[in-house]
Amino acid sequence: MAALIEDYGLVGDLQTAALVSRHGCIDWLCLPRFDSGAVFASLLGDAENGQWTIQPHGEFRSPGRRYRDATLVLETDLETSSGAVRLLDFMPPRETTPDLVRIVEGVRGTVDMRMELVLRFDYGSVVPWVRNLDGTLVGIAGPDAVSLHTPVELEGRDLRTHASFTVREGERVPFVLTWFPSNETLPEAVDAEQALRDTVAFWEEWAALCTDCGPWHEAVHRSLITLKALTYAPTGGIVAAPTTSLPEALGGVRNWDYRYCWLRDATLTLLALLGSGYVEEAGAWRSWLLRAVAGSPQDMQIMYGVAGERRLPELELPWLAGYEGSTPVRVGNAASRQLQLDVYGELVDALYQARHHGLEASDDAWQLTQKAFAWLETAWREPDEGIWEVRGPRRHFTHSKVMAWVAFDRAVKTVERFGRSGPVERWRAVRDEIHAEVLREGFDERLGSFVQYYGSDRLDANLLMIPLVGFLPADDPRVVGTVDAIRRELVRDGLVERYRADAENVDVDGLPPGEGAFLPCSFWLVEVLALQGRKDEAVELFHRLLSLRNDLGLLSEQYDTEQRRLVGNFPQAFTHLALVEAALTLLGGPRRER
């Protein structure tokens, strides 16, 4: 059985990432990209689906772990009755091939260690041909090959690679796993100690750019480092998470592949990066955004591959048992073909916020968004699948209409504030028409609240975005009523659910009931409470959310309030983005220009 989700740490090289348990097991790694097939997939199955373990022989304990200062170098302490070692795990930001480096450092006494490497390509389905080439272990299957360099003597047994070795105080034993295309020659081994120095230097230099975030600097800083780790450096895209199919409810079917780049993250990403001093990363993200959505506005997708790929066909992997029996395990994401009108608002708002916060003007961006406006002028009237990618029928979701309003509102303000040209009077008219319709059709007078979709009496936490995007002020009675209703109906154990994922809602999302509290929505509530002047309540909730982070400062998408565990894909960019935005709001007011 895989570890608890919160028991994992993240290491990565800005093109892919691995999950390391607190007991020295690497249970997830896709090579060479975030969305490639996994070579270690025991996270979603068992050790036979791929795993790399370095542990003391016999009984041991793990008294602590940490990231080395402001880096992505993970240090895990392992102790036995005879001594202690420290396991260092990291991936050097790559030049060509990806390297996963593990160094066992003797801290005290003498510790007998064991290493077990189970290589399985294509999500645990392919056993590679493993052989020794001049002292280097090489595994090959189809297009994939990996090599393992170590001074330790290795032994093949039962389709696994084993080693036993002893580490004494002051000694350091390295292991370097490198992926390369199987048709190419074996790459030279990296020097593990030099790679460590280079990796530490890279992260310390990057982290030094972060602006001060007051009492929550540590939490914001770690979230930003995590977001950087989820960046695909060649293009600037940021994946939603490095994992697929970690369940939103343990044992359930809400298991999705998040190893892609969502447009919905666009505005929050830009605000988080620009508000924290990372202008270069914000510019790279905007460039990825423009490349990905280029083309006809009606063909815009809600998500793309890390290099901007559009085809993300969804498949199920029946040979994987799923995390704690949660099946099916999916790769690809069929939601990429859904119509979600809110992404047009997110796109335009992201580009507007980038301009407002100091990124240079982009003629290409303006031309692209004008094409989107021309299509959206009529398309906003259509039903869609909404922000939560429901698998039920299309509806007139209130949040989708609000975000369509955002698109035209930001278009008007771009003309007014930045001197761009466009049919501003027509855009004002569309903006006003959408606003009036949402107030008329999306608000329930009896409930005193906005509702999930037109004609419904159900709530949705995405309605918290209404004041955050400037559709109505936070102190408007209709917003106050909506917030009160959400806190009354959708808050469980102090945390916010997206909506009631119960039997009555099956006709909306098309899925069986059950999921955890949604952490980004909980951070949205922090922001809204702060905007309403309820600062003490906002700070109290913010601290509650921070307490849900694991010991390394990482958060997943959701939280199971009954079992008190993190659930969903991990670590989740959307959650960490919402954390940063909430902290910035608490520190100095709203960061989003409305």
Coordinates of C-alpha atoms in Angstrom, one line a residue:
M1 CA 0.0 0.0 0.0
A2 CA 1.2 3.5 -0.8
A3 CA 1.8 6.0 1.9
L4 CA -0.7 8.6 3.0
I5 CA -0.8 11.4 0.5
E6 CA 0.6 13.9 3.1
D7 CA 3.5 11.5 3.7
Y8 CA 5.1 12.4 0.4
G9 CA 7.6 15.0 -0.5
L10 CA 8.2 16.5 -4.0
V11 CA 11.5 16.7 -5.9
G12 CA 11.7 17.9 -9.5
D13 CA 13.8 19.3 -12.3
L14 CA 11.3 21.7 -14.0
Q15 CA 10.3 19.1 -16.5
T16 CA 9.0 16.3 -14.3
A17 CA 8.8 15.4 -10.6
A18 CA 9.0 12.5 -8.2
L19 CA 7.1 11.7 -5.0
V20 CA 9.3 10.5 -2.1
S21 CA 7.7 8.9 1.0
R22 CA 9.0 9.7 4.5
H23 CA 10.4 6.2 4.6
G24 CA 12.7 6.5 1.6
C25 CA 10.5 5.1 -1.1
I26 CA 10.0 6.8 -4.5
D27 CA 6.5 5.7 -5.6
W28 CA 5.9 8.0 -8.5
L29 CA 8.0 9.4 -11.3
C30 CA 7.1 10.0 -15.0
L31 CA 10.0 10.3 -17.5
P32 CA 11.0 12.4 -19.3
R33 CA 8.0 14.8 -18.8
F34 CA 5.3 15.3 -16.3
D35 CA 2.8 13.7 -18.7
S36 CA 5.0 10.8 -19.8
G37 CA 4.5 7.2 -18.7
A38 CA 5.5 6.5 -15.2
V39 CA 8.6 4.4 -14.5
F40 CA 7.6 4.2 -10.8
A41 CA 3.9 3.8 -10.4
S42 CA 3.5 2.0 -7.1
L43 CA 1.5 5.1 -5.9
L44 CA -1.4 3.8 -7.9
G45 CA -0.7 0.1 -7.5
D46 CA 2.0 -1.8 -5.6
A47 CA 5.8 -2.3 -5.7
E48 CA 5.5 -4.5 -8.8
N49 CA 4.3 -1.4 -10.7
G50 CA 7.7 0.3 -10.1
Q51 CA 9.3 1.7 -7.0
W52 CA 12.8 2.7 -5.7
T53 CA 13.5 2.1 -2.0
I54 CA 16.6 3.0 0.0
Q55 CA 16.2 2.1 3.7
P56 CA 18.1 0.7 6.7
H57 CA 17.9 -3.1 7.1
G58 CA 15.5 -4.2 9.7
E59 CA 13.6 -1.9 12.1
F60 CA 14.1 1.9 11.7
R61 CA 12.3 5.1 12.2
S62 CA 12.1 8.4 10.4
P63 CA 12.2 11.2 13.1
G64 CA 12.1 14.1 10.6
R65 CA 12.6 15.5 7.2
R66 CA 12.8 18.9 5.6
Y67 CA 13.8 20.8 2.5
R68 CA 17.3 22.2 2.7
D69 CA 16.6 25.9 3.3
A70 CA 14.7 27.5 0.4
T71 CA 15.4 24.6 -2.1
L72 CA 13.8 21.5 -3.5
V73 CA 16.5 19.2 -2.0
L74 CA 14.7 16.8 0.3
E75 CA 16.5 15.6 3.4
T76 CA 15.0 12.6 5.3
D77 CA 16.4 11.3 8.6
L78 CA 16.4 7.5 9.1
E79 CA 17.5 6.0 12.4
T80 CA 18.2 2.5 13.8
S81 CA 19.5 1.2 17.1
S82 CA 23.1 1.3 15.7
G83 CA 23.1 4.8 14.1
A84 CA 21.5 7.3 11.8
V85 CA 21.7 8.3 8.2
R86 CA 20.3 11.2 6.1
L87 CA 18.8 10.5 2.7
L88 CA 19.2 13.4 0.2
D89 CA 16.8 13.3 -2.8
F90 CA 16.8 15.8 -5.6
M91 CA 16.7 16.3 -9.4
P92 CA 19.1 18.8 -10.8
P93 CA 17.4 21.3 -13.2
R94 CA 18.3 19.6 -16.4
E95 CA 20.3 20.6 -19.4
T96 CA 19.5 17.5 -21.5
T97 CA 18.6 14.2 -19.8
P98 CA 16.7 14.0 -16.4
D99 CA 18.6 12.8 -13.4
L100 CA 17.2 11.6 -10.1
V101 CA 20.0 11.7 -7.5
R102 CA 19.9 10.0 -4.1
I103 CA 22.8 10.3 -1.6
V104 CA 23.0 8.4 1.7
E105 CA 24.9 10.3 4.3
G106 CA 26.2 8.7 7.4
V107 CA 25.2 10.9 10.4
R108 CA 26.0 8.8 13.5
G109 CA 27.3 5.3 14.2
T110 CA 27.0 2.5 11.5
V111 CA 23.9 1.6 9.6
D112 CA 23.4 -1.4 7.3
M113 CA 21.3 -0.3 4.3
R114 CA 19.4 -1.9 1.5
M115 CA 18.5 -0.7 -1.9
E116 CA 15.7 -2.1 -4.1
L117 CA 15.0 -0.8 -7.6
V118 CA 11.9 -2.0 -9.4
L119 CA 11.9 -0.6 -12.9
R120 CA 8.6 -0.7 -14.7
F121 CA 7.9 1.4 -17.8
D122 CA 4.5 2.7 -19.1
Y123 CA 2.8 3.0 -15.7
G124 CA 4.0 -0.3 -14.4
S125 CA 3.0 -2.4 -17.3
V126 CA 6.4 -3.1 -19.0
V127 CA 9.3 -5.0 -17.4
P128 CA 12.5 -3.7 -19.1
W129 CA 15.5 -5.6 -20.2
V130 CA 18.1 -4.9 -17.5
R131 CA 21.8 -5.6 -17.9
N132 CA 25.2 -4.4 -16.7
L133 CA 27.3 -2.3 -19.2
D134 CA 30.8 -1.7 -17.9
G135 CA 29.7 -1.3 -14.3
T136 CA 26.5 0.7 -15.2
L137 CA 23.0 -0.8 -14.7
V138 CA 20.9 -0.1 -17.9
G139 CA 17.2 -0.9 -18.3
I140 CA 15.6 -0.7 -21.8
A141 CA 12.1 -1.2 -23.1
G142 CA 10.7 0.3 -26.3
P143 CA 11.6 4.1 -26.5
D144 CA 12.7 4.3 -22.9
A145 CA 16.0 3.6 -21.2
V146 CA 17.4 4.4 -17.8
S147 CA 20.8 3.9 -16.3
L148 CA 21.9 3.6 -12.6
H149 CA 25.3 4.8 -11.5
T150 CA 26.5 3.9 -8.0
P151 CA 29.7 2.6 -6.4
V152 CA 27.6 0.0 -4.6
E153 CA 27.6 -3.6 -5.9
L154 CA 24.3 -4.5 -7.5
E155 CA 22.5 -7.8 -7.8
G156 CA 19.6 -8.7 -10.1
R157 CA 17.0 -11.0 -8.5
D158 CA 13.3 -11.7 -9.3
L159 CA 13.1 -8.9 -11.9
R160 CA 14.4 -6.4 -9.3
T161 CA 17.8 -4.9 -8.6
H162 CA 19.1 -5.2 -5.1
A163 CA 22.0 -3.9 -3.1
S164 CA 23.2 -4.1 0.5
F165 CA 25.8 -1.7 1.9
T166 CA 27.0 -0.1 5.1
V167 CA 27.3 3.6 5.8
R168 CA 29.4 5.0 8.6
E169 CA 29.4 8.4 10.1
G170 CA 30.9 10.9 7.6
E171 CA 30.5 8.6 4.6
R172 CA 28.3 9.5 1.6
V173 CA 27.0 6.9 -0.9
P174 CA 25.5 8.2 -4.2
F175 CA 22.9 6.7 -6.6
V176 CA 22.1 8.5 -9.9
L177 CA 19.2 7.3 -12.1
T178 CA 19.2 8.9 -15.6
W179 CA 16.6 8.5 -18.3
F180 CA 17.6 8.7 -22.0
P181 CA 16.1 7.6 -25.4
S182 CA 16.8 4.0 -25.9
N183 CA 18.1 4.6 -29.4
E184 CA 20.9 6.9 -28.1
T185 CA 24.2 6.2 -26.5
L186 CA 24.5 5.9 -22.7
P187 CA 24.9 9.4 -21.3
E188 CA 27.8 10.3 -19.1
A189 CA 27.1 10.0 -15.4
V190 CA 26.7 13.2 -13.4
D191 CA 28.8 13.8 -10.4
A192 CA 26.3 13.5 -7.5
E193 CA 28.1 15.9 -5.2
Q194 CA 28.5 18.6 -7.9
A195 CA 24.9 18.1 -8.9
L196 CA 23.9 18.7 -5.3
R197 CA 25.9 22.0 -5.2
D198 CA 24.5 23.1 -8.5
T199 CA 20.9 22.3 -7.4
V200 CA 21.2 24.1 -4.1
A201 CA 22.7 27.1 -5.8
F202 CA 19.9 27.2 -8.4
W203 CA 17.1 27.1 -5.9
E204 CA 18.7 29.6 -3.5
E205 CA 19.3 32.1 -6.3
W206 CA 15.7 31.7 -7.5
A207 CA 14.2 31.9 -4.0
A208 CA 16.1 35.1 -3.2
L209 CA 14.0 37.0 -5.6
C210 CA 10.8 36.5 -3.5
T211 CA 9.5 39.6 -1.9
D212 CA 8.7 39.7 1.8
C213 CA 5.3 38.3 2.7
G214 CA 5.2 39.3 6.3
P215 CA 4.0 36.8 8.9
W216 CA 3.2 34.2 6.2
H217 CA 6.4 34.4 4.3
E218 CA 7.4 30.8 4.9
A219 CA 4.1 29.5 3.6
V220 CA 4.0 31.7 0.6
H221 CA 7.7 31.0 -0.2
R222 CA 7.2 27.3 -0.1
S223 CA 4.1 27.5 -2.2
L224 CA 6.0 29.6 -4.8
I225 CA 8.9 27.1 -4.9
T226 CA 6.3 24.3 -5.4
L227 CA 4.8 26.3 -8.3
K228 CA 8.2 26.7 -9.8
A229 CA 8.7 22.9 -9.5
L230 CA 5.5 22.4 -11.4
T231 CA 6.7 24.5 -14.3
Y232 CA 7.7 22.9 -17.5
A233 CA 10.7 25.0 -18.2
P234 CA 11.0 24.6 -22.0
T235 CA 7.6 26.3 -22.5
G236 CA 6.7 28.1 -19.3
G237 CA 3.5 26.0 -18.8
I238 CA 2.6 25.0 -15.2
V239 CA 0.9 21.7 -14.6
A240 CA -2.0 21.4 -12.2
A241 CA -0.2 18.6 -10.4
P242 CA 2.5 16.0 -11.1
T243 CA 0.1 13.1 -10.5
T244 CA -2.9 11.4 -12.0
S245 CA -5.8 9.6 -10.3
L246 CA -5.2 10.4 -6.7
P247 CA -8.9 10.2 -5.6
E248 CA -11.1 13.1 -4.4
A249 CA -12.8 10.5 -2.2
L250 CA -11.0 7.4 -1.1
G251 CA -12.3 4.4 -2.9
G252 CA -14.3 6.6 -5.3
V253 CA -14.2 7.2 -9.1
R254 CA -13.4 10.9 -9.1
N255 CA -9.9 10.2 -10.2
W256 CA -8.5 12.6 -12.8
D257 CA -5.3 13.2 -14.6
Y258 CA -3.9 16.7 -13.6
R259 CA -0.6 16.6 -15.4
Y260 CA -1.7 19.3 -17.8
C261 CA -1.9 23.1 -17.9
W262 CA -5.3 24.7 -17.1
L263 CA -6.2 28.1 -18.5
R264 CA -8.2 28.6 -15.3
D265 CA -5.0 28.9 -13.3
A266 CA -3.8 31.8 -15.6
T267 CA -4.9 34.8 -13.6
L268 CA -3.9 33.4 -10.2
T269 CA -0.6 32.3 -11.6
L270 CA 0.3 35.7 -13.0
L271 CA -0.9 37.5 -9.8
A272 CA 1.0 35.1 -7.5
L273 CA 4.2 35.4 -9.6
L274 CA 4.0 39.2 -10.2
G275 CA 2.9 39.9 -6.6
S276 CA 6.0 38.0 -5.3
G277 CA 8.6 39.5 -7.6
Y278 CA 8.8 36.8 -10.3
V279 CA 8.4 38.9 -13.4
E280 CA 10.4 36.5 -15.7
E281 CA 8.2 33.5 -14.8
A282 CA 5.1 35.5 -15.3
G283 CA 6.2 36.5 -18.7
A284 CA 7.0 32.9 -19.6
W285 CA 3.6 31.8 -18.4
R286 CA 1.9 34.5 -20.6
S287 CA 3.9 33.4 -23.6
W288 CA 2.8 29.8 -23.0
L289 CA -0.8 31.0 -22.7
L290 CA -0.7 32.9 -26.0
R291 CA 0.9 30.0 -27.9
A292 CA -1.5 27.4 -26.5
V293 CA -4.8 29.3 -27.2
A294 CA -3.7 30.6 -30.7
G295 CA -6.3 29.7 -33.3
S296 CA -10.0 30.1 -33.6
P297 CA -11.7 31.3 -30.4
Q298 CA -14.3 28.5 -30.5
D299 CA -11.5 26.0 -30.4
M300 CA -10.0 27.3 -27.2
Q301 CA -9.6 24.5 -24.6
I302 CA -9.7 24.6 -20.9
M303 CA -6.4 22.7 -20.7
Y304 CA -3.4 21.9 -22.8
G305 CA -0.3 19.7 -22.7
V306 CA 2.8 21.2 -21.2
A307 CA 4.0 22.1 -24.7
G308 CA 0.6 23.3 -25.8
E309 CA -0.7 19.9 -27.1
R310 CA -4.5 19.9 -27.7
R311 CA -5.2 16.2 -27.9
L312 CA -5.4 14.7 -24.4
P313 CA -7.4 11.5 -25.0
E314 CA -8.6 9.9 -21.8
L315 CA -7.7 6.2 -21.1
E316 CA -8.1 3.8 -18.2
L317 CA -5.3 1.6 -17.0
P318 CA -7.0 -1.6 -15.7
W319 CA -3.7 -3.2 -14.5
L320 CA -3.3 -0.5 -11.7
A321 CA -5.4 -1.2 -8.6
G322 CA -5.7 2.5 -7.8
Y323 CA -4.6 4.5 -4.7
E324 CA -6.2 2.6 -1.8
G325 CA -8.4 0.8 -4.3
S326 CA -9.7 4.0 -6.0
T327 CA -10.4 3.1 -9.6
P328 CA -10.4 3.7 -12.5
V329 CA -6.9 5.0 -12.9
R330 CA -7.0 7.5 -15.8
V331 CA -4.4 9.1 -18.1
G332 CA -5.4 11.9 -20.3
N333 CA -8.4 14.1 -19.6
A334 CA -11.7 14.1 -21.6
A335 CA -12.6 17.4 -20.0
S336 CA -10.2 19.0 -22.4
R337 CA -12.9 19.0 -25.0
Q338 CA -15.6 20.6 -22.8
L339 CA -17.0 24.0 -23.4
Q340 CA -16.3 26.1 -20.3
L341 CA -17.1 29.8 -20.9
D342 CA -15.3 30.9 -17.8
V343 CA -11.9 30.3 -19.4
Y344 CA -12.5 33.2 -21.8
G345 CA -12.8 35.5 -18.8
E346 CA -9.7 33.9 -17.2
L347 CA -7.7 34.5 -20.4
V348 CA -8.7 38.1 -20.8
D349 CA -8.4 38.9 -17.1
A350 CA -4.9 37.3 -17.0
L351 CA -3.7 39.4 -19.9
Y352 CA -5.2 42.5 -18.3
Q353 CA -3.7 41.8 -14.9
A354 CA -0.3 41.2 -16.5
R355 CA -0.5 44.6 -18.2
H356 CA -1.7 46.4 -15.1
H357 CA 1.1 44.8 -13.0
G358 CA 3.9 45.9 -15.2
L359 CA 4.4 43.3 -18.0
E360 CA 5.1 45.0 -21.3
A361 CA 2.3 45.4 -23.8
S362 CA 1.7 42.6 -26.3
D363 CA 0.1 43.4 -29.6
D364 CA -0.2 39.7 -30.3
A365 CA -2.2 39.3 -27.0
W366 CA -4.6 42.1 -27.9
Q367 CA -5.2 40.7 -31.4
L368 CA -5.9 37.3 -30.0
T369 CA -8.3 38.5 -27.4
Q370 CA -10.2 40.7 -29.9
K371 CA -11.0 37.5 -31.8
A372 CA -12.2 35.9 -28.6
F373 CA -14.6 38.9 -28.0
A374 CA -16.1 38.6 -31.4
W375 CA -17.0 35.0 -30.8
L376 CA -18.0 35.4 -27.1
E377 CA -20.5 38.2 -28.0
T378 CA -23.0 35.5 -28.9
A379 CA -21.5 32.4 -27.3
W380 CA -21.9 33.7 -23.8
R381 CA -25.6 32.9 -24.1
E382 CA -24.9 29.2 -24.5
P383 CA -25.0 26.6 -21.7
D384 CA -21.7 24.9 -20.8
E385 CA -20.1 22.3 -18.5
G386 CA -18.9 24.9 -16.0
I387 CA -15.7 25.4 -13.9
W388 CA -15.9 22.0 -12.2
E389 CA -15.8 20.0 -15.5
V390 CA -19.0 18.2 -14.7
R391 CA -19.9 15.1 -16.7
G392 CA -23.6 15.8 -16.7
P393 CA -25.6 17.9 -19.2
R394 CA -24.6 21.5 -20.1
R395 CA -26.3 24.2 -18.1
H396 CA -26.4 28.0 -17.7
F397 CA -23.9 28.1 -14.8
T398 CA -23.9 31.4 -13.0
H399 CA -20.2 31.5 -12.5
S400 CA -19.6 30.9 -16.3
K401 CA -21.8 34.0 -17.0
V402 CA -20.0 36.0 -14.4
M403 CA -16.6 35.2 -16.1
A404 CA -18.0 36.1 -19.5
W405 CA -18.8 39.4 -18.0
V406 CA -15.2 39.6 -16.8
A407 CA -14.0 39.2 -20.3
F408 CA -15.9 42.2 -21.6
D409 CA -15.3 44.3 -18.5
R410 CA -11.5 43.8 -18.9
A411 CA -11.8 44.5 -22.6
V412 CA -13.5 47.9 -21.9
K413 CA -10.9 48.7 -19.2
T414 CA -8.0 47.8 -21.5
V415 CA -9.3 50.4 -24.0
E416 CA -10.0 53.0 -21.3
R417 CA -6.7 52.6 -19.3
F418 CA -4.2 51.4 -21.9
G419 CA -5.3 53.1 -25.0
R420 CA -6.1 50.0 -27.0
S421 CA -8.5 50.3 -29.9
G422 CA -11.7 48.3 -30.3
P423 CA -15.5 48.5 -30.5
V424 CA -15.7 49.6 -26.8
E425 CA -19.3 50.8 -27.0
R426 CA -20.5 47.4 -28.2
W427 CA -18.4 45.7 -25.5
R428 CA -20.0 47.9 -22.8
A429 CA -23.4 46.9 -24.1
V430 CA -22.6 43.2 -23.9
R431 CA -21.0 43.6 -20.5
D432 CA -24.2 45.4 -19.2
E433 CA -26.5 42.8 -20.7
I434 CA -24.6 39.9 -19.1
H435 CA -24.6 41.7 -15.7
A436 CA -28.3 42.3 -15.8
E437 CA -29.1 38.7 -16.8
V438 CA -27.0 37.3 -14.0
L439 CA -28.7 39.5 -11.4
R440 CA -32.1 38.4 -12.8
E441 CA -31.6 34.7 -13.5
G442 CA -28.7 33.8 -11.2
F443 CA -30.0 35.2 -7.9
D444 CA -32.7 33.6 -5.8
E445 CA -34.6 36.1 -3.8
R446 CA -36.1 33.5 -1.5
L447 CA -32.6 32.1 -0.6
G448 CA -31.1 35.6 -0.6
S449 CA -28.2 34.1 -2.6
F450 CA -26.8 33.5 -6.0
V451 CA -27.2 29.9 -7.2
Q452 CA -25.2 27.3 -9.0
Y453 CA -27.1 27.6 -12.3
Y454 CA -30.1 29.4 -13.6
G455 CA -33.3 28.1 -12.1
S456 CA -31.5 26.1 -9.4
D457 CA -31.8 26.4 -5.6
R458 CA -28.4 24.9 -5.0
L459 CA -25.2 26.6 -4.0
D460 CA -21.7 26.6 -5.4
A461 CA -18.5 27.8 -3.8
N462 CA -17.4 29.3 -7.2
L463 CA -20.0 32.1 -6.4
L464 CA -17.3 33.4 -4.0
M465 CA -15.6 34.7 -7.1
I466 CA -18.3 37.3 -7.7
P467 CA -16.7 39.9 -5.4
L468 CA -13.1 38.7 -6.2
V469 CA -13.5 39.5 -9.9
G470 CA -15.4 42.8 -9.2
F471 CA -18.8 41.7 -10.5
L472 CA -20.3 43.1 -7.3
P473 CA -18.7 44.7 -4.2
A474 CA -17.9 42.4 -1.3
D475 CA -20.4 44.3 0.9
D476 CA -23.3 44.2 -1.5
P477 CA -26.2 42.6 0.3
R478 CA -26.5 40.0 -2.4
V479 CA -22.9 39.0 -1.9
V480 CA -23.2 39.0 1.8
G481 CA -26.3 36.8 1.6
T482 CA -24.4 34.4 -0.8
V483 CA -21.4 34.2 1.5
D484 CA -23.7 33.5 4.5
A485 CA -25.5 30.8 2.6
I486 CA -22.3 29.1 1.5
R487 CA -21.0 29.2 5.1
R488 CA -24.2 27.7 6.2
E489 CA -24.7 25.0 3.6
L490 CA -21.3 24.2 2.1
V491 CA -18.9 24.5 5.0
R492 CA -17.9 21.2 6.7
D493 CA -15.6 21.2 9.7
G494 CA -14.7 24.8 8.9
L495 CA -13.7 24.1 5.2
V496 CA -15.6 24.8 2.0
E497 CA -17.1 22.2 -0.3
R498 CA -17.4 23.1 -4.0
Y499 CA -21.0 22.0 -4.0
R500 CA -23.0 19.2 -2.4
A501 CA -21.7 16.2 -4.2
D502 CA -24.6 14.1 -3.0
A503 CA -27.2 11.9 -4.6
E504 CA -29.4 14.9 -5.5
N505 CA -26.6 16.4 -7.5
V506 CA -25.9 13.3 -9.7
D507 CA -27.9 14.9 -12.5
V508 CA -25.6 17.9 -12.4
D509 CA -22.1 16.4 -12.3
G510 CA -22.9 12.9 -13.6
L511 CA -20.8 11.2 -11.0
P512 CA -21.5 9.2 -7.8
P513 CA -21.6 11.2 -4.6
G514 CA -18.6 12.0 -2.4
E515 CA -15.5 14.2 -2.3
G516 CA -13.5 16.1 0.1
A517 CA -13.6 19.8 1.0
F518 CA -12.1 21.9 -1.8
L519 CA -9.1 23.8 -0.5
P520 CA -8.9 26.6 -3.2
C521 CA -12.5 27.5 -2.4
S522 CA -11.6 27.7 1.3
F523 CA -8.8 30.2 0.4
W524 CA -11.4 32.2 -1.7
L525 CA -13.5 32.5 1.4
V526 CA -10.5 33.9 3.3
E527 CA -10.2 36.6 0.6
V528 CA -13.9 37.5 0.6
L529 CA -14.0 37.7 4.4
A530 CA -11.0 40.0 4.3
L531 CA -12.7 42.2 1.7
Q532 CA -15.8 42.4 3.9
G533 CA -13.7 43.7 6.8
R534 CA -14.0 40.5 8.7
K535 CA -10.2 40.3 9.1
D536 CA -10.1 38.2 12.3
E537 CA -12.4 35.5 10.8
A538 CA -10.3 35.6 7.6
V539 CA -7.0 35.1 9.5
E540 CA -8.5 32.4 11.6
L541 CA -9.5 30.4 8.6
F542 CA -6.2 31.1 6.8
H543 CA -4.3 29.6 9.8
R544 CA -6.7 26.6 9.8
L545 CA -5.8 26.0 6.2
L546 CA -2.1 26.4 6.8
S547 CA -2.4 23.7 9.5
L548 CA -3.5 21.2 6.8
R549 CA -0.2 21.4 5.0
N550 CA 2.1 18.5 5.5
D551 CA 5.4 18.9 7.3
L552 CA 7.0 20.1 4.1
G553 CA 4.4 22.8 3.4
L554 CA 2.6 20.9 0.6
L555 CA -1.1 20.7 0.0
S556 CA -3.3 18.6 -2.3
E557 CA -6.6 19.6 -4.0
Q558 CA -9.0 18.5 -1.3
Y559 CA -9.2 17.4 2.4
D560 CA -11.2 14.6 3.8
T561 CA -12.8 16.1 6.9
E562 CA -13.9 12.7 8.3
Q563 CA -10.6 10.8 8.0
R564 CA -8.6 14.1 8.4
R565 CA -6.4 13.4 5.4
L566 CA -5.4 15.1 2.2
V567 CA -7.0 13.7 -0.9
G568 CA -6.8 14.5 -4.6
N569 CA -3.8 15.1 -6.8
F570 CA -0.7 16.3 -5.0
P571 CA 0.8 18.8 -4.7
Q572 CA -1.9 20.9 -6.3
A573 CA -0.9 24.1 -8.1
F574 CA -4.4 25.6 -7.8
T575 CA -4.4 25.2 -4.0
H576 CA -0.9 26.8 -3.7
L577 CA -1.9 29.6 -6.0
A578 CA -5.0 30.3 -3.9
L579 CA -2.8 30.3 -0.8
V580 CA -0.5 32.9 -2.2
E581 CA -3.3 35.1 -3.4
A582 CA -5.1 34.9 0.0
A583 CA -1.9 35.8 1.8
L584 CA -1.3 38.8 -0.4
T585 CA -4.9 39.9 0.1
L586 CA -4.5 39.7 3.9
L587 CA -1.3 41.6 3.7
G588 CA -2.4 44.6 1.7
G589 CA -5.8 44.3 0.1
P590 CA -6.8 42.8 -3.2
R591 CA -4.1 42.0 -5.7
R592 CA -6.5 41.7 -8.6
E593 CA -7.2 45.0 -10.4
R594 CA -11.0 45.1 -10.8

